[in-house]
PDB file of C-alpha atoms and ligand atoms in Angstrom:
ATOM      1  CA  MET Y   1     -58.558   9.505  62.875  1.00  0.00           C
ATOM      2  CA  SER Y   2     -58.986  12.917  61.217  1.00  0.00           C
ATOM      3  CA  ASN Y   3     -60.402  12.983  57.729  1.00  0.00           C
ATOM      4  CA  ASP Y   4     -58.914  15.999  55.948  1.00  0.00           C
ATOM      5  CA  LEU Y   5     -55.907  14.092  54.601  1.00  0.00           C
ATOM      6  CA  ILE Y   6     -58.005  11.046  53.703  1.00  0.00           C
ATOM      7  CA  ASP Y   7     -60.341  13.389  51.779  1.00  0.00           C
ATOM      8  CA  ALA Y   8     -57.535  15.214  50.003  1.00  0.00           C
ATOM      9  CA  MET Y   9     -55.974  11.906  48.913  1.00  0.00           C
ATOM     10  CA  ALA Y  10     -59.349  10.466  47.892  1.00  0.00           C
ATOM     11  CA  ASN Y  11     -60.181  13.588  45.871  1.00  0.00           C
ATOM     12  CA  LEU Y  12     -56.720  13.618  44.269  1.00  0.00           C
ATOM     13  CA  GLU Y  13     -56.012  17.114  45.593  1.00  0.00           C
ATOM     14  CA  GLU Y  14     -52.246  17.067  45.298  1.00  0.00           C
ATOM     15  CA  ASP Y  15     -51.313  20.480  46.727  1.00  0.00           C
ATOM     16  CA  ARG Y  16     -53.822  20.192  49.569  1.00  0.00           C
ATOM     17  CA  ALA Y  17     -52.568  16.723  50.505  1.00  0.00           C
ATOM     18  CA  ILE Y  18     -48.967  17.956  50.561  1.00  0.00           C
ATOM     19  CA  ASP Y  19     -49.848  20.984  52.712  1.00  0.00           C
ATOM     20  CA  ILE Y  20     -51.797  18.825  55.182  1.00  0.00           C
ATOM     21  CA  VAL Y  21     -48.960  16.295  55.436  1.00  0.00           C
ATOM     22  CA  ARG Y  22     -46.425  19.080  56.142  1.00  0.00           C
ATOM     23  CA  LYS Y  23     -48.727  20.545  58.796  1.00  0.00           C
ATOM     24  CA  LYS Y  24     -49.295  17.179  60.455  1.00  0.00           C
ATOM     25  CA  ILE Y  25     -45.558  16.583  60.641  1.00  0.00           C
ATOM     26  CA  GLU Y  26     -45.036  20.030  62.184  1.00  0.00           C
ATOM     27  CA  ASP Y  27     -47.796  19.228  64.678  1.00  0.00           C
ATOM     28  CA  GLY Y  28     -45.959  16.071  65.703  1.00  0.00           C
ATOM     29  CA  GLU Y  29     -48.328  13.467  64.288  1.00  0.00           C
ATOM     30  CA  THR Y  30     -46.489  10.192  63.764  1.00  0.00           C
ATOM     31  CA  ALA Y  31     -45.303   9.168  60.307  1.00  0.00           C
ATOM     32  CA  PHE Y  32     -47.168   5.854  60.724  1.00  0.00           C
ATOM     33  CA  ASP Y  33     -50.491   7.618  61.368  1.00  0.00           C
ATOM     34  CA  ILE Y  34     -49.994   9.955  58.434  1.00  0.00           C
ATOM     35  CA  VAL Y  35     -49.194   7.080  56.055  1.00  0.00           C
ATOM     36  CA  GLU Y  36     -52.240   5.188  57.260  1.00  0.00           C
ATOM     37  CA  GLN Y  37     -54.454   8.193  56.451  1.00  0.00           C
ATOM     38  CA  CYS Y  38     -52.892   8.388  52.971  1.00  0.00           C
ATOM     39  CA  ARG Y  39     -53.470   4.662  52.509  1.00  0.00           C
ATOM     40  CA  LYS Y  40     -57.124   5.063  53.488  1.00  0.00           C
ATOM     41  CA  GLY Y  41     -57.417   7.905  50.984  1.00  0.00           C
ATOM     42  CA  VAL Y  42     -56.101   5.814  48.091  1.00  0.00           C
ATOM     43  CA  GLU Y  43     -58.321   2.962  49.210  1.00  0.00           C
ATOM     44  CA  ILE Y  44     -61.250   5.282  48.451  1.00  0.00           C
ATOM     45  CA  VAL Y  45     -59.654   6.066  45.071  1.00  0.00           C
ATOM     46  CA  GLY Y  46     -59.654   2.299  44.434  1.00  0.00           C
ATOM     47  CA  LYS Y  47     -63.325   2.024  45.434  1.00  0.00           C
ATOM     48  CA  LYS Y  48     -64.312   4.896  43.154  1.00  0.00           C
ATOM     49  CA  TYR Y  49     -62.366   3.225  40.350  1.00  0.00           C
ATOM     50  CA  SER Y  50     -64.170  -0.086  40.825  1.00  0.00           C
ATOM     51  CA  GLU Y  51     -67.505   1.792  40.854  1.00  0.00           C
ATOM     52  CA  GLY Y  52     -66.626   3.422  37.515  1.00  0.00           C
ATOM     53  CA  LYS Y  53     -66.448   6.906  39.073  1.00  0.00           C
ATOM     54  CA  TYR Y  54     -62.688   7.171  38.540  1.00  0.00           C
ATOM     55  CA  TYR Y  55     -60.555   6.081  35.595  1.00  0.00           C
ATOM     56  CA  LEU Y  56     -57.184   4.395  35.296  1.00  0.00           C
ATOM     57  CA  SER Y  57     -55.629   7.856  34.942  1.00  0.00           C
ATOM     58  CA  ASP Y  58     -56.973   8.623  38.448  1.00  0.00           C
ATOM     59  CA  LEU Y  59     -55.287   5.506  39.873  1.00  0.00           C
ATOM     60  CA  ILE Y  60     -52.065   6.710  38.236  1.00  0.00           C
ATOM     61  CA  MET Y  61     -52.584  10.183  39.725  1.00  0.00           C
ATOM     62  CA  SER Y  62     -53.097   8.657  43.187  1.00  0.00           C
ATOM     63  CA  GLU Y  63     -49.765   6.840  42.775  1.00  0.00           C
ATOM     64  CA  ALA Y  64     -48.008  10.114  41.894  1.00  0.00           C
ATOM     65  CA  ILE Y  65     -49.491  11.939  44.897  1.00  0.00           C
ATOM     66  CA  PHE Y  66     -48.703   9.040  47.216  1.00  0.00           C
ATOM     67  CA  LYS Y  67     -45.054   9.047  46.080  1.00  0.00           C
ATOM     68  CA  GLU Y  68     -44.797  12.800  46.638  1.00  0.00           C
ATOM     69  CA  VAL Y  69     -46.194  12.646  50.145  1.00  0.00           C
ATOM     70  CA  MET Y  70     -43.990   9.639  50.981  1.00  0.00           C
ATOM     71  CA  ASP Y  71     -40.905  11.717  50.092  1.00  0.00           C
ATOM     72  CA  ILE Y  72     -41.995  14.149  52.805  1.00  0.00           C
ATOM     73  CA  ILE Y  73     -43.016  11.501  55.361  1.00  0.00           C
ATOM     74  CA  GLU Y  74     -40.198   8.940  55.087  1.00  0.00           C
ATOM     75  CA  PRO Y  75     -37.462  10.876  56.919  1.00  0.00           C
ATOM     76  CA  HIS Y  76     -39.839  11.120  59.895  1.00  0.00           C
ATOM     77  CA  PHE Y  77     -40.169   7.398  60.556  1.00  0.00           C
ATOM     78  CA  PRO Y  78     -38.487   6.506  63.836  1.00  0.00           C
ATOM     79  CA  LYS Y  79     -35.086   4.862  63.474  1.00  0.00           C
ATOM     80  CA  ASN Y  80     -35.159   1.723  65.586  1.00  0.00           C
ATOM     81  CA  GLY Y  81     -31.394   1.391  65.754  1.00  0.00           C
ATOM     82  CA  THR Y  82     -29.745  -0.544  62.988  1.00  0.00           C
ATOM     83  CA  GLU Y  83     -27.636  -2.827  65.187  1.00  0.00           C
ATOM     84  CA  SER Y  84     -30.144  -5.373  66.425  1.00  0.00           C
ATOM     85  CA  HIS Y  85     -31.025  -6.904  63.094  1.00  0.00           C
ATOM     86  CA  ASN Y  86     -27.619  -6.856  61.448  1.00  0.00           C
ATOM     87  CA  GLY Y  87     -27.227  -9.869  59.228  1.00  0.00           C
ATOM     88  CA  ILE Y  88     -30.907 -10.753  59.094  1.00  0.00           C
ATOM     89  CA  LYS Y  89     -31.709 -11.090  55.439  1.00  0.00           C
ATOM     90  CA  VAL Y  90     -35.154 -10.549  53.981  1.00  0.00           C
ATOM     91  CA  ILE Y  91     -36.251 -11.101  50.409  1.00  0.00           C
ATOM     92  CA  MET Y  92     -39.080  -8.864  49.245  1.00  0.00           C
ATOM     93  CA  GLY Y  93     -40.992  -8.741  46.010  1.00  0.00           C
ATOM     94  CA  THR Y  94     -44.392  -8.172  44.470  1.00  0.00           C
ATOM     95  CA  ILE Y  95     -45.764 -11.442  43.115  1.00  0.00           C
ATOM     96  CA  GLN Y  96     -46.059 -12.393  39.450  1.00  0.00           C
ATOM     97  CA  GLY Y  97     -48.650 -10.451  37.454  1.00  0.00           C
ATOM     98  CA  ASP Y  98     -48.803  -7.586  39.952  1.00  0.00           C
ATOM     99  CA  ILE Y  99     -46.931  -4.295  39.687  1.00  0.00           C
ATOM    100  CA  HIS Y 100     -48.261  -2.554  42.814  1.00  0.00           C
ATOM    101  CA  ASP Y 101     -45.292  -1.625  44.945  1.00  0.00           C
ATOM    102  CA  LEU Y 102     -46.043   1.479  47.024  1.00  0.00           C
ATOM    103  CA  GLY Y 103     -46.833  -0.618  50.110  1.00  0.00           C
ATOM    104  CA  LYS Y 104     -43.917  -2.986  49.533  1.00  0.00           C
ATOM    105  CA  ASN Y 105     -41.549  -0.032  49.280  1.00  0.00           C
ATOM    106  CA  ILE Y 106     -42.804   1.395  52.588  1.00  0.00           C
ATOM    107  CA  VAL Y 107     -42.238  -1.945  54.312  1.00  0.00           C
ATOM    108  CA  ILE Y 108     -38.754  -2.183  52.775  1.00  0.00           C
ATOM    109  CA  TYR Y 109     -37.967   1.325  53.974  1.00  0.00           C
ATOM    110  CA  LEU Y 110     -39.103   0.440  57.512  1.00  0.00           C
ATOM    111  CA  LEU Y 111     -37.157  -2.826  57.525  1.00  0.00           C
ATOM    112  CA  ARG Y 112     -33.958  -1.177  56.280  1.00  0.00           C
ATOM    113  CA  SER Y 113     -34.357   1.564  58.896  1.00  0.00           C
ATOM    114  CA  SER Y 114     -34.481  -1.211  61.500  1.00  0.00           C
ATOM    115  CA  GLY Y 115     -31.256  -2.750  60.221  1.00  0.00           C
ATOM    116  CA  TYR Y 116     -32.495  -5.677  58.121  1.00  0.00           C
ATOM    117  CA  SER Y 117     -30.641  -6.491  54.886  1.00  0.00           C
ATOM    118  CA  VAL Y 118     -33.399  -6.384  52.316  1.00  0.00           C
ATOM    119  CA  TYR Y 119     -33.057  -7.827  48.813  1.00  0.00           C
ATOM    120  CA  ASP Y 120     -35.743  -6.162  46.720  1.00  0.00           C
ATOM    121  CA  LEU Y 121     -36.694  -8.308  43.721  1.00  0.00           C
ATOM    122  CA  GLY Y 122     -39.037  -5.623  42.393  1.00  0.00           C
ATOM    123  CA  VAL Y 123     -42.450  -6.285  40.900  1.00  0.00           C
ATOM    124  CA  ASP Y 124     -44.059  -9.053  38.808  1.00  0.00           C
ATOM    125  CA  VAL Y 125     -41.741 -11.601  40.414  1.00  0.00           C
ATOM    126  CA  PRO Y 126     -42.341 -15.263  39.444  1.00  0.00           C
ATOM    127  CA  PRO Y 127     -42.258 -17.861  42.252  1.00  0.00           C
ATOM    128  CA  GLU Y 128     -39.069 -19.368  40.744  1.00  0.00           C
ATOM    129  CA  ARG Y 129     -37.225 -16.057  41.149  1.00  0.00           C
ATOM    130  CA  PHE Y 130     -38.077 -15.961  44.879  1.00  0.00           C
ATOM    131  CA  VAL Y 131     -36.656 -19.480  45.227  1.00  0.00           C
ATOM    132  CA  GLU Y 132     -33.474 -18.567  43.314  1.00  0.00           C
ATOM    133  CA  ALA Y 133     -33.008 -15.532  45.552  1.00  0.00           C
ATOM    134  CA  ILE Y 134     -33.400 -17.634  48.715  1.00  0.00           C
ATOM    135  CA  GLU Y 135     -30.766 -20.041  47.395  1.00  0.00           C
ATOM    136  CA  GLU Y 136     -28.421 -17.205  46.362  1.00  0.00           C
ATOM    137  CA  THR Y 137     -28.645 -15.202  49.600  1.00  0.00           C
ATOM    138  CA  GLY Y 138     -29.486 -17.770  52.289  1.00  0.00           C
ATOM    139  CA  ALA Y 139     -32.284 -15.467  53.469  1.00  0.00           C
ATOM    140  CA  ARG Y 140     -34.737 -17.099  55.862  1.00  0.00           C
ATOM    141  CA  ILE Y 141     -37.533 -14.537  55.629  1.00  0.00           C
ATOM    142  CA  VAL Y 142     -39.528 -13.845  52.478  1.00  0.00           C
ATOM    143  CA  GLY Y 143     -41.970 -10.947  52.178  1.00  0.00           C
ATOM    144  CA  VAL Y 144     -44.434 -11.045  49.330  1.00  0.00           C
ATOM    145  CA  CYS Y 145     -46.661  -8.182  48.279  1.00  0.00           C
ATOM    146  CA  VAL Y 146     -49.937  -8.851  46.456  1.00  0.00           C
ATOM    147  CA  LEU Y 147     -52.745  -6.422  45.667  1.00  0.00           C
ATOM    148  CA  LEU Y 148     -54.493  -8.105  42.765  1.00  0.00           C
ATOM    149  CA  THR Y 149     -56.749 -10.885  43.967  1.00  0.00           C
ATOM    150  CA  PHE Y 150     -56.193 -12.901  40.800  1.00  0.00           C
ATOM    151  CA  CYS Y 151     -52.467 -13.047  41.623  1.00  0.00           C
ATOM    152  CA  ILE Y 152     -52.995 -14.705  45.028  1.00  0.00           C
ATOM    153  CA  GLY Y 153     -52.750 -18.087  43.281  1.00  0.00           C
ATOM    154  CA  TYR Y 154     -49.100 -17.343  42.442  1.00  0.00           C
ATOM    155  CA  VAL Y 155     -48.388 -16.910  46.156  1.00  0.00           C
ATOM    156  CA  LYS Y 156     -49.726 -20.424  46.673  1.00  0.00           C
ATOM    157  CA  GLU Y 157     -47.504 -21.578  43.793  1.00  0.00           C
ATOM    158  CA  LEU Y 158     -44.544 -20.050  45.598  1.00  0.00           C
ATOM    159  CA  VAL Y 159     -45.344 -21.960  48.787  1.00  0.00           C
ATOM    160  CA  ASP Y 160     -45.793 -25.191  46.787  1.00  0.00           C
ATOM    161  CA  LEU Y 161     -42.452 -24.593  45.087  1.00  0.00           C
ATOM    162  CA  LEU Y 162     -40.766 -24.053  48.441  1.00  0.00           C
ATOM    163  CA  GLU Y 163     -42.161 -27.428  49.546  1.00  0.00           C
ATOM    164  CA  GLU Y 164     -40.930 -29.124  46.367  1.00  0.00           C
ATOM    165  CA  THR Y 165     -37.432 -27.692  46.691  1.00  0.00           C
ATOM    166  CA  GLY Y 166     -37.164 -28.596  50.383  1.00  0.00           C
ATOM    167  CA  LEU Y 167     -36.910 -24.933  51.444  1.00  0.00           C
ATOM    168  CA  ARG Y 168     -40.290 -24.572  53.153  1.00  0.00           C
ATOM    169  CA  GLU Y 169     -39.017 -25.538  56.612  1.00  0.00           C
ATOM    170  CA  LYS Y 170     -36.116 -23.103  56.333  1.00  0.00           C
ATOM    171  CA  VAL Y 171     -37.999 -19.925  55.437  1.00  0.00           C
ATOM    172  CA  THR Y 172     -40.817 -17.927  56.979  1.00  0.00           C
ATOM    173  CA  VAL Y 173     -43.159 -16.414  54.421  1.00  0.00           C
ATOM    174  CA  VAL Y 174     -45.034 -13.183  55.150  1.00  0.00           C
ATOM    175  CA  VAL Y 175     -47.585 -11.842  52.714  1.00  0.00           C
ATOM    176  CA  GLY Y 176     -48.886  -8.287  52.706  1.00  0.00           C
ATOM    177  CA  GLY Y 177     -51.216  -6.126  50.679  1.00  0.00           C
ATOM    178  CA  TYR Y 178     -54.726  -4.776  50.501  1.00  0.00           C
ATOM    179  CA  PRO Y 179     -56.658  -8.060  49.974  1.00  0.00           C
ATOM    180  CA  VAL Y 180     -54.822 -10.345  52.372  1.00  0.00           C
ATOM    181  CA  ASP Y 181     -56.541 -11.840  55.401  1.00  0.00           C
ATOM    182  CA  GLU Y 182     -56.691 -15.052  57.402  1.00  0.00           C
ATOM    183  CA  GLN Y 183     -58.516 -16.781  54.552  1.00  0.00           C
ATOM    184  CA  VAL Y 184     -55.645 -15.925  52.201  1.00  0.00           C
ATOM    185  CA  ARG Y 185     -53.163 -17.203  54.776  1.00  0.00           C
ATOM    186  CA  LYS Y 186     -54.934 -20.547  54.974  1.00  0.00           C
ATOM    187  CA  TYR Y 187     -55.399 -20.855  51.205  1.00  0.00           C
ATOM    188  CA  THR Y 188     -51.801 -20.029  50.309  1.00  0.00           C
ATOM    189  CA  GLY Y 189     -50.157 -21.784  53.263  1.00  0.00           C
ATOM    190  CA  VAL Y 190     -47.959 -18.796  54.174  1.00  0.00           C
ATOM    191  CA  ASP Y 191     -46.953 -18.182  57.779  1.00  0.00           C
ATOM    192  CA  TYR Y 192     -48.186 -14.612  58.316  1.00  0.00           C
ATOM    193  CA  VAL Y 193     -50.353 -12.041  56.577  1.00  0.00           C
ATOM    194  CA  SER Y 194     -50.542  -8.306  57.151  1.00  0.00           C
ATOM    195  CA  ASN Y 195     -52.212  -5.398  55.411  1.00  0.00           C
ATOM    196  CA  ASP Y 196     -50.746  -2.852  57.761  1.00  0.00           C
ATOM    197  CA  GLY Y 197     -47.164  -1.597  57.713  1.00  0.00           C
ATOM    198  CA  VAL Y 198     -46.794  -1.215  61.482  1.00  0.00           C
ATOM    199  CA  MET Y 199     -48.145  -4.698  62.143  1.00  0.00           C
ATOM    200  CA  ALA Y 200     -45.777  -5.946  59.433  1.00  0.00           C
ATOM    201  CA  LEU Y 201     -42.799  -4.603  61.379  1.00  0.00           C
ATOM    202  CA  ASP Y 202     -43.972  -6.415  64.533  1.00  0.00           C
ATOM    203  CA  ILE Y 203     -44.270  -9.650  62.593  1.00  0.00           C
ATOM    204  CA  PHE Y 204     -40.727  -9.331  61.178  1.00  0.00           C
ATOM    205  CA  GLU Y 205     -39.498  -8.519  64.683  1.00  0.00           C
ATOM    206  CA  ARG Y 206     -41.028 -11.723  66.069  1.00  0.00           C
ATOM    207  CA  ILE Y 207     -39.566 -13.816  63.249  1.00  0.00           C
ATOM    208  CA  ALA Y 208     -36.140 -12.204  63.690  1.00  0.00           C
ATOM    209  CA  ASP Y 209     -36.211 -12.948  67.427  1.00  0.00           C
ATOM    210  CA  SER Y 210     -37.086 -16.583  66.788  1.00  0.00           C
ATOM    211  CA  LEU Y 211     -34.190 -16.880  64.299  1.00  0.00           C
ATOM    212  CA  LYS Y 212     -31.733 -15.591  66.904  1.00  0.00           C
ATOM    213  CA  LYS Y 213     -32.722 -18.329  69.396  1.00  0.00           C
TER     214      LYS Y 213
HETATM  215  C1  B12 G 301     -52.221   3.120  43.313  1.00  0.00           C
HETATM  216  C2  B12 G 301     -52.916   1.955  42.660  1.00  0.00           C
HETATM  217  C3  B12 G 301     -52.452   1.543  41.406  1.00  0.00           C
HETATM  218  C4  B12 G 301     -51.175   2.075  40.786  1.00  0.00           C
HETATM  219  C5  B12 G 301     -49.999   1.281  41.440  1.00  0.00           C
HETATM  220  C6  B12 G 301     -48.780   2.119  41.621  1.00  0.00           C
HETATM  221  C7  B12 G 301     -47.676   1.376  42.352  1.00  0.00           C
HETATM  222  N1  B12 G 301     -46.451   1.744  41.995  1.00  0.00           N
HETATM  223  O1  B12 G 301     -47.891   0.562  43.212  1.00  0.00           O
HETATM  224  C8  B12 G 301     -51.383   1.739  39.282  1.00  0.00           C
HETATM  225  C9  B12 G 301     -52.051   2.904  38.596  1.00  0.00           C
HETATM  226  C10 B12 G 301     -50.116   1.351  38.494  1.00  0.00           C
HETATM  227  C11 B12 G 301     -52.384   0.574  39.394  1.00  0.00           C
HETATM  228  C12 B12 G 301     -52.605  -0.351  38.388  1.00  0.00           C
HETATM  229  C13 B12 G 301     -53.608  -1.302  38.420  1.00  0.00           C
HETATM  230  N2  B12 G 301     -54.515  -1.485  39.400  1.00  0.00           N
HETATM  231 CO1  B12 G 301     -54.387  -0.628  41.145  1.00  0.00          CO
HETATM  232  N3  B12 G 301     -54.667   0.307  42.734  1.00  0.00           N
HETATM  233  C14 B12 G 301     -54.027   1.301  43.277  1.00  0.00           C
HETATM  234  C15 B12 G 301     -54.699   1.677  44.626  1.00  0.00           C
HETATM  235  C16 B12 G 301     -55.613   2.878  44.376  1.00  0.00           C
HETATM  236  C17 B12 G 301     -53.803   1.974  45.788  1.00  0.00           C
HETATM  237  C18 B12 G 301     -52.765   0.886  46.120  1.00  0.00           C
HETATM  238  C19 B12 G 301     -51.716   1.433  47.072  1.00  0.00           C
HETATM  239  O2  B12 G 301     -50.609   1.734  46.677  1.00  0.00           O
HETATM  240  N4  B12 G 301     -52.110   1.646  48.338  1.00  0.00           N
HETATM  241  C20 B12 G 301     -51.222   2.277  49.339  1.00  0.00           C
HETATM  242  C21 B12 G 301     -50.309   1.263  49.997  1.00  0.00           C
HETATM  243  C22 B12 G 301     -49.417   1.943  51.038  1.00  0.00           C
HETATM  244  O3  B12 G 301     -51.144   0.321  50.657  1.00  0.00           O
HETATM  245  P1  B12 G 301     -50.892  -1.245  50.541  1.00  0.00           P
HETATM  246  O4  B12 G 301     -50.386  -1.588  49.189  1.00  0.00           O
HETATM  247  O5  B12 G 301     -52.097  -1.934  51.027  1.00  0.00           O
HETATM  248  O6  B12 G 301     -49.676  -1.476  51.524  1.00  0.00           O
HETATM  249  C23 B12 G 301     -49.781  -1.485  52.961  1.00  0.00           C
HETATM  250  C24 B12 G 301     -50.122  -2.858  53.557  1.00  0.00           C
HETATM  251  O7  B12 G 301     -50.934  -3.639  52.704  1.00  0.00           O
HETATM  252  C25 B12 G 301     -48.808  -3.465  53.881  1.00  0.00           C
HETATM  253  N5  B12 G 301     -48.055  -4.199  52.856  1.00  0.00           N
HETATM  254  C26 B12 G 301     -47.954  -3.964  51.520  1.00  0.00           C
HETATM  255  N6  B12 G 301     -47.101  -4.846  50.952  1.00  0.00           N
HETATM  256  C27 B12 G 301     -46.629  -5.631  51.926  1.00  0.00           C
HETATM  257  C28 B12 G 301     -45.725  -6.693  51.880  1.00  0.00           C
HETATM  258  C29 B12 G 301     -45.438  -7.381  53.060  1.00  0.00           C
HETATM  259  C30 B12 G 301     -44.481  -8.518  53.020  1.00  0.00           C
HETATM  260  C31 B12 G 301     -46.069  -6.995  54.283  1.00  0.00           C
HETATM  261  C32 B12 G 301     -45.788  -7.755  55.503  1.00  0.00           C
HETATM  262  C33 B12 G 301     -46.965  -5.926  54.324  1.00  0.00           C
HETATM  263  C34 B12 G 301     -47.234  -5.249  53.152  1.00  0.00           C
HETATM  264  O8  B12 G 301     -48.032  -2.342  54.295  1.00  0.00           O
HETATM  265  C35 B12 G 301     -48.388  -1.176  53.514  1.00  0.00           C
HETATM  266  C36 B12 G 301     -48.332   0.023  54.410  1.00  0.00           C
HETATM  267  O9  B12 G 301     -49.361   0.031  55.359  1.00  0.00           O
HETATM  268  C37 B12 G 301     -55.511   0.344  44.909  1.00  0.00           C
HETATM  269  C38 B12 G 301     -56.711   0.492  45.845  1.00  0.00           C
HETATM  270  C39 B12 G 301     -56.513  -0.262  47.156  1.00  0.00           C
HETATM  271  N7  B12 G 301     -57.577  -0.428  47.848  1.00  0.00           N
HETATM  272  O10 B12 G 301     -55.453  -0.699  47.524  1.00  0.00           O
HETATM  273  C40 B12 G 301     -55.835  -0.110  43.479  1.00  0.00           C
HETATM  274  C41 B12 G 301     -56.121  -1.594  43.215  1.00  0.00           C
HETATM  275  C42 B12 G 301     -55.194  -2.480  44.002  1.00  0.00           C
HETATM  276  N8  B12 G 301     -55.820  -1.700  41.777  1.00  0.00           N
HETATM  277  C43 B12 G 301     -56.661  -2.443  41.138  1.00  0.00           C
HETATM  278  C44 B12 G 301     -56.610  -2.711  39.741  1.00  0.00           C
HETATM  279  C45 B12 G 301     -57.777  -3.471  39.153  1.00  0.00           C
HETATM  280  C46 B12 G 301     -55.525  -2.289  38.956  1.00  0.00           C
HETATM  281  C47 B12 G 301     -55.311  -2.579  37.450  1.00  0.00           C
HETATM  282  C48 B12 G 301     -55.662  -4.004  37.002  1.00  0.00           C
HETATM  283  C49 B12 G 301     -56.091  -1.504  36.652  1.00  0.00           C
HETATM  284  C50 B12 G 301     -56.048  -1.685  35.133  1.00  0.00           C
HETATM  285  N9  B12 G 301     -57.214  -1.803  34.548  1.00  0.00           N
HETATM  286  O11 B12 G 301     -55.007  -1.708  34.531  1.00  0.00           O
HETATM  287  C51 B12 G 301     -53.810  -2.284  37.304  1.00  0.00           C
HETATM  288  C52 B12 G 301     -52.967  -3.551  37.592  1.00  0.00           C
HETATM  289  C53 B12 G 301     -51.575  -3.483  37.099  1.00  0.00           C
HETATM  290  C54 B12 G 301     -50.812  -4.729  37.557  1.00  0.00           C
HETATM  291  N10 B12 G 301     -50.578  -5.666  36.677  1.00  0.00           N
HETATM  292  O12 B12 G 301     -50.484  -4.810  38.722  1.00  0.00           O
HETATM  293  C55 B12 G 301     -57.716  -3.037  42.056  1.00  0.00           C
HETATM  294  C56 B12 G 301     -57.485  -4.510  42.367  1.00  0.00           C
HETATM  295  C57 B12 G 301     -58.791  -5.277  42.416  1.00  0.00           C
HETATM  296  C58 B12 G 301     -58.617  -6.723  42.716  1.00  0.00           C
HETATM  297  N11 B12 G 301     -59.603  -7.243  43.385  1.00  0.00           N
HETATM  298  O13 B12 G 301     -57.689  -7.373  42.367  1.00  0.00           O
HETATM  299  C59 B12 G 301     -57.638  -2.063  43.295  1.00  0.00           C
HETATM  300  C60 B12 G 301     -58.005  -2.708  44.641  1.00  0.00           C
HETATM  301  C61 B12 G 301     -58.619  -0.893  42.987  1.00  0.00           C
HETATM  302  C62 B12 G 301     -60.063  -1.347  42.945  1.00  0.00           C
HETATM  303  N12 B12 G 301     -60.785  -1.278  44.047  1.00  0.00           N
HETATM  304  O14 B12 G 301     -60.543  -1.763  41.922  1.00  0.00           O
HETATM  305  N13 B12 G 301     -53.017   0.586  40.595  1.00  0.00           N
END
């Protein structure tokens, strides 16, 4: 994977990042690859922040640049045909205490482009609100975004609440975000984890297929 875009994102070089993204699109690089390079760049921003080399204002700047480049990239995602998933409802939200939503919004964009009906609950969503939304919509897939490690406990609370309300068997829970891994899956009791947008789409695809059977 080339490094110029990762560097521009990591160094918060807005104009350079935009120029590189435009060039990569012209050169036919896929939207998925370009987003992944941008994600890697902001991952470095996060590292520099945790090392005290960047400030909160730099995190905010990285958000602004990411949003700008996404405006350029989004129309270039492949459209998978919106017919196949008609009627498949997905609830998405960022868990309680967490307001990170750039990744969630990418996944929502990809899902909607593939024909899913996505109910976006936004950010800082308490477990109870997820449950209400499942009851209101009848959705059988729930996507939860979490980036702050101290908020992972709320994902577990959500799964516990689904058990208590008798909904656990009816819904498949997918969790995504920077810190999620197999350990998080086991701890929270969710069905799938993904910290990659493309892999996320595959997971939703598999779940959707199993619901159609
Ligand atoms: C940008 C950013 C911000 C922005 C968020 C803007 C926004 N609208 O989202 C702002 C400036 C607001 C912010 C605030 C804070 N942040 Co911040 N932030 C980041 C940063 C640099 C990038 C995150 C990002 O958007 N990445 C790009 C997206 C595309 O990647 P992604 O989220 O991983 O999403 C991909 C996959 O994970 C997956 N995916 C995402 N969601 C979902 C959902 C589902 C269902 C599925 C299947 C897949 C999936 O698909 C996406 C596409 O590939 C990260 C660093 C990092 N390593 O992630 C820190 C980071 C997450 N932030 C951090 C911190 C500490 C904070 C603050 C507490 C700082 C503070 N002192 O106030 C606050 C928290 C506010 C809150 N209550 O949430 C820490 C968290 C540390 C930890 N261990 O918990 C990080 C890791 C930085 C660091 N290394 O210290 N932040």
